[in-house]
């Protein structure tokens, strides 16, 4: 019996050592639903790339196309990307509910949550007093629309930080998270990875930068958020003052997330790609 116990303890220690030395990486792709080009790119970085989780905007104009695409890949982990803003100048969206305290003069979501010091004339959410009851109704509508069409959605996330707009909103979202059993907080041991972006960086440079990040990842669970796209199609018309080359910027993200060199480094280092759902479940 003593020998069996010793053998069991040795095995347990070995497994713990293996787990502690493991490198795990969560790649989250944001904003599927906001335009056709973003939808195509968000799907490509899963089917041919390294993304395992994607955040969908229920309020955005290409939501239904995103739903159709995601239904072809039911193993793609989906998050409800709660939204109270519509940031682009040429492409806008509105709340799903009647929410006058959450809209600008034209009935759209405002451009930002907080004042943008560089864009003095841009409407922002906290420019006026928001009605938290309206926020709750709107968030419920967004959650329920996503769950209706994509019942495997596993978590919540925030578009442009909207769930932290005020302390009262944050508390309410935590309550909704528990009610719908959709976590919004990542596990405490997850380490956030610095981005490899930069609106003026070429796609080639972004690919090189991601390779360097992956070469130097230590053991543990790491979390990287980016926005896939293409330098073509309707994304060419998307932008706002201070961020005009959106399509060029996001083309680089797609290139990096589908790069053969990136996938080679992941294989060589034994990096395990996991979804947010898997991380939440401790897998």
Coordinates of C-alpha atoms in Angstrom, one line a residue:
X1 CA 0.0 0.0 0.0
X2 CA 2.8 2.4 0.9
X3 CA 4.5 1.8 -2.5
X4 CA 1.2 2.4 -4.3
X5 CA 0.8 5.7 -2.4
X6 CA 4.3 6.8 -3.2
X7 CA 3.8 6.0 -6.9
X8 CA 0.5 7.9 -6.9
X9 CA 2.2 11.0 -5.3
X10 CA 5.0 10.8 -7.8
X11 CA 2.6 10.7 -10.7
X12 CA 0.6 13.6 -9.2
X13 CA 3.7 15.7 -8.9
X14 CA 4.8 14.9 -12.4
X15 CA 1.4 15.9 -13.8
X16 CA 1.5 19.1 -11.8
X17 CA 5.0 19.9 -13.1
X18 CA 3.8 19.3 -16.7
X19 CA 0.8 21.6 -16.1
X20 CA 2.8 24.3 -14.5
X21 CA 5.3 24.3 -17.4
X22 CA 2.5 24.4 -20.1
X23 CA 2.1 27.5 -22.2
X24 CA -1.6 28.2 -23.0
X25 CA -2.8 30.9 -25.3
X26 CA -6.2 32.4 -25.7
X27 CA -6.7 34.3 -28.9
X28 CA -9.9 36.4 -28.9
X29 CA -11.1 38.0 -32.2
X30 CA -13.4 41.0 -31.6
X31 CA -16.3 42.6 -33.5
X32 CA -17.8 40.0 -35.8
X33 CA -21.0 41.4 -37.1
X34 CA -20.0 45.0 -37.7
X35 CA -19.3 44.6 -41.4
X36 CA -19.1 41.8 -44.0
X37 CA -15.3 42.1 -44.3
X38 CA -14.9 41.7 -40.5
X39 CA -17.2 38.7 -40.6
X40 CA -15.1 37.0 -43.3
X41 CA -11.8 37.7 -41.5
X42 CA -13.1 36.6 -38.1
X43 CA -14.1 33.3 -39.6
X44 CA -10.8 32.8 -41.5
X45 CA -8.7 33.3 -38.4
X46 CA -10.5 30.3 -36.8
X47 CA -10.8 28.0 -39.8
X48 CA -7.2 28.6 -41.0
X49 CA -5.7 30.3 -38.1
X50 CA -5.1 30.4 -34.3
X51 CA -8.2 32.2 -33.0
X52 CA -10.4 30.1 -30.7
X53 CA -12.9 32.7 -29.4
X54 CA -14.9 35.4 -31.2
X55 CA -17.0 38.3 -29.9
X56 CA -20.2 39.1 -31.6
X57 CA -22.0 42.5 -31.7
X58 CA -25.8 41.9 -31.6
X59 CA -26.5 45.5 -32.4
X60 CA -24.3 45.7 -35.5
X61 CA -25.7 45.7 -39.1
X62 CA -24.1 42.4 -40.3
X63 CA -25.1 40.4 -37.2
X64 CA -27.3 38.0 -39.1
X65 CA -24.6 37.1 -41.6
X66 CA -22.2 36.5 -38.7
X67 CA -24.8 34.2 -37.2
X68 CA -25.1 32.2 -40.4
X69 CA -21.3 31.9 -40.6
X70 CA -20.9 30.9 -37.0
X71 CA -23.5 28.2 -37.3
X72 CA -21.2 26.4 -39.8
X73 CA -18.5 26.3 -37.0
X74 CA -20.3 25.4 -33.8
X75 CA -17.0 24.7 -32.0
X76 CA -15.9 28.3 -32.4
X77 CA -16.4 29.8 -28.9
X78 CA -18.7 32.8 -29.0
X79 CA -18.9 35.7 -26.6
X80 CA -21.7 38.3 -26.3
X81 CA -19.9 41.6 -27.0
X82 CA -22.0 44.0 -25.0
X83 CA -22.2 47.3 -26.8
X84 CA -23.2 50.9 -26.0
X85 CA -21.2 52.7 -28.7
X86 CA -21.0 53.1 -32.4
X87 CA -17.5 54.4 -33.2
X88 CA -17.3 54.7 -37.0
X89 CA -18.2 57.8 -38.9
X90 CA -19.7 56.1 -42.0
X91 CA -21.2 53.1 -40.3
X92 CA -23.6 53.4 -37.4
X93 CA -25.8 51.2 -35.3
X94 CA -28.6 51.7 -32.7
X95 CA -29.8 50.0 -29.6
X96 CA -32.1 47.0 -29.8
X97 CA -34.4 48.6 -27.3
X98 CA -36.0 52.0 -26.7
X99 CA -33.1 53.7 -24.8
X100 CA -33.1 57.5 -25.2
X101 CA -30.5 58.1 -22.5
X102 CA -28.1 55.9 -24.5
X103 CA -28.3 57.5 -27.9
X104 CA -27.0 60.6 -29.7
X105 CA -29.1 63.2 -31.4
X106 CA -29.7 60.9 -34.4
X107 CA -30.8 57.9 -32.4
X108 CA -27.5 56.0 -32.8
X109 CA -25.2 54.9 -30.0
X110 CA -22.7 57.6 -29.3
X111 CA -19.2 57.3 -30.7
X112 CA -17.4 56.7 -27.4
X113 CA -18.1 55.8 -23.7
X114 CA -15.9 58.6 -22.3
X115 CA -14.9 62.0 -23.8
X116 CA -12.2 61.7 -26.5
X117 CA -9.9 64.7 -25.8
X118 CA -8.8 64.6 -29.4
X119 CA -12.3 64.7 -30.9
X120 CA -14.0 67.4 -28.9
X121 CA -17.3 67.4 -31.0
X122 CA -17.8 63.6 -30.8
X123 CA -20.8 62.4 -28.8
X124 CA -19.9 60.1 -25.9
X125 CA -22.1 58.0 -23.6
X126 CA -21.4 59.8 -20.3
X127 CA -22.0 63.2 -21.8
X128 CA -25.4 63.0 -20.2
X129 CA -26.8 61.0 -17.3
X130 CA -27.5 57.4 -18.5
X131 CA -30.5 55.5 -17.2
X132 CA -29.1 52.2 -15.8
X133 CA -32.5 50.5 -16.2
X134 CA -32.3 51.3 -19.9
X135 CA -28.7 49.8 -19.9
X136 CA -30.0 46.7 -18.3
X137 CA -32.9 46.2 -20.7
X138 CA -30.5 46.8 -23.6
X139 CA -27.9 44.3 -22.4
X140 CA -30.6 41.7 -21.7
X141 CA -31.9 42.2 -25.3
X142 CA -28.4 41.7 -26.7
X143 CA -27.7 38.6 -24.6
X144 CA -31.0 37.0 -25.4
X145 CA -30.7 37.7 -29.2
X146 CA -27.3 36.1 -29.3
X147 CA -28.4 33.1 -27.2
X148 CA -31.5 32.7 -29.4
X149 CA -29.3 32.3 -32.5
X150 CA -26.1 30.9 -31.0
X151 CA -27.1 29.0 -27.9
X152 CA -23.5 27.8 -27.3
X153 CA -22.3 31.4 -26.5
X154 CA -20.2 31.0 -23.4
X155 CA -19.3 34.4 -22.0
X156 CA -19.8 38.2 -22.0
X157 CA -17.3 40.9 -23.0
X158 CA -17.4 44.6 -23.4
X159 CA -17.1 46.7 -26.6
X160 CA -14.9 49.7 -25.9
X161 CA -15.1 49.1 -22.1
X162 CA -18.9 49.9 -21.9
X163 CA -19.5 47.5 -19.0
X164 CA -17.3 49.7 -16.8
X165 CA -19.0 53.0 -17.8
X166 CA -20.1 53.6 -14.1
X167 CA -19.8 51.6 -10.9
X168 CA -23.6 51.0 -11.0
X169 CA -23.4 49.6 -14.6
X170 CA -20.5 47.3 -13.6
X171 CA -22.4 45.9 -10.6
X172 CA -25.5 45.3 -12.8
X173 CA -23.4 43.5 -15.5
X174 CA -21.9 41.2 -12.8
X175 CA -25.5 40.4 -11.8
X176 CA -26.5 39.6 -15.4
X177 CA -23.4 37.5 -15.8
X178 CA -24.4 35.3 -12.9
X179 CA -28.1 35.2 -13.9
X180 CA -27.3 34.1 -17.5
X181 CA -24.4 31.9 -16.4
X182 CA -22.1 33.8 -18.8
X183 CA -18.8 34.8 -17.1
X184 CA -17.3 38.2 -17.9
X185 CA -14.2 38.0 -15.7
X186 CA -11.3 36.0 -16.9
X187 CA -9.6 33.6 -14.4
X188 CA -7.2 35.4 -12.1
X189 CA -4.2 33.5 -13.3
X190 CA -4.6 34.7 -16.9
X191 CA -1.8 37.0 -18.1
X192 CA -2.7 39.7 -20.7
X193 CA -0.3 39.8 -23.7
X194 CA 0.7 43.2 -25.1
X195 CA -0.7 43.8 -28.5
X196 CA 1.3 43.6 -31.7
X197 CA -0.8 46.2 -33.4
X198 CA -0.1 49.8 -34.5
X199 CA -2.2 51.3 -37.2
X200 CA 0.8 52.2 -39.3
X201 CA 2.6 48.8 -39.0
X202 CA 2.7 46.7 -42.2
X203 CA 1.1 43.3 -42.2
X204 CA 4.6 41.8 -42.5
X205 CA 5.8 43.6 -39.4
X206 CA 2.7 42.5 -37.4
X207 CA 3.5 38.9 -38.3
X208 CA 7.1 39.3 -37.2
X209 CA 6.0 41.0 -33.9
X210 CA 3.6 38.2 -33.1
X211 CA 6.3 35.6 -33.8
X212 CA 8.6 37.4 -31.3
X213 CA 5.8 37.5 -28.7
X214 CA 5.2 33.8 -29.1
X215 CA 8.9 33.0 -28.9
X216 CA 9.1 34.6 -25.5
X217 CA 5.9 33.5 -23.9
X218 CA 6.6 32.0 -20.4
X219 CA 4.6 29.1 -18.9
X220 CA 1.1 30.0 -17.9
X221 CA -2.2 31.0 -19.6
X222 CA -2.0 34.1 -21.8
X223 CA -4.7 36.2 -23.3
X224 CA -4.5 38.2 -26.6
X225 CA -7.3 40.4 -28.0
X226 CA -7.3 41.7 -31.6
X227 CA -9.6 42.7 -34.4
X228 CA -9.3 40.8 -37.7
X229 CA -10.1 42.4 -41.0
X230 CA -9.1 42.8 -44.6
X231 CA -7.7 45.8 -46.5
X232 CA -10.6 45.5 -48.9
X233 CA -14.4 45.5 -49.2
X234 CA -16.7 47.5 -47.0
X235 CA -14.0 47.8 -44.3
X236 CA -12.2 50.3 -46.6
X237 CA -15.0 52.8 -45.8
X238 CA -14.7 52.4 -42.0
X239 CA -12.8 54.8 -39.7
X240 CA -12.9 58.0 -37.7
X241 CA -10.6 61.0 -37.2
X242 CA -7.4 59.7 -35.7
X243 CA -8.0 56.1 -36.9
X244 CA -8.5 56.3 -40.7
X245 CA -6.5 53.3 -41.9
X246 CA -8.7 50.6 -40.2
X247 CA -8.7 48.2 -43.1
X248 CA -4.9 48.3 -43.5
X249 CA -4.4 47.9 -39.8
X250 CA -6.7 44.9 -39.4
X251 CA -5.4 43.2 -42.6
X252 CA -2.2 42.7 -40.5
X253 CA -4.1 41.0 -37.7
X254 CA -5.6 38.5 -40.1
X255 CA -2.2 37.9 -41.7
X256 CA -0.6 37.3 -38.3
X257 CA -3.3 35.0 -37.0
X258 CA -3.1 32.8 -40.1
X259 CA 0.6 33.0 -40.6
X260 CA 2.5 29.7 -41.3
X261 CA 5.5 31.1 -39.3
X262 CA 3.2 31.8 -36.3
X263 CA 1.7 28.4 -36.4
X264 CA 5.2 26.9 -36.7
X265 CA 6.4 28.6 -33.5
X266 CA 3.2 27.5 -31.7
X267 CA 3.9 23.9 -32.7
X268 CA 7.6 24.0 -31.9
X269 CA 7.0 25.5 -28.4
X270 CA 4.0 23.2 -27.7
X271 CA 1.8 26.2 -27.1
X272 CA -1.8 25.0 -26.4
X273 CA -4.5 27.2 -28.1
X274 CA -7.5 27.4 -25.8
X275 CA -10.8 29.2 -26.0
X276 CA -12.2 31.5 -23.3
X277 CA -14.8 28.8 -22.5
X278 CA -12.0 26.2 -22.0
X279 CA -10.1 28.7 -19.8
X280 CA -13.2 29.3 -17.7
X281 CA -13.6 25.6 -17.2
X282 CA -10.0 25.1 -16.3
X283 CA -9.3 22.9 -19.4

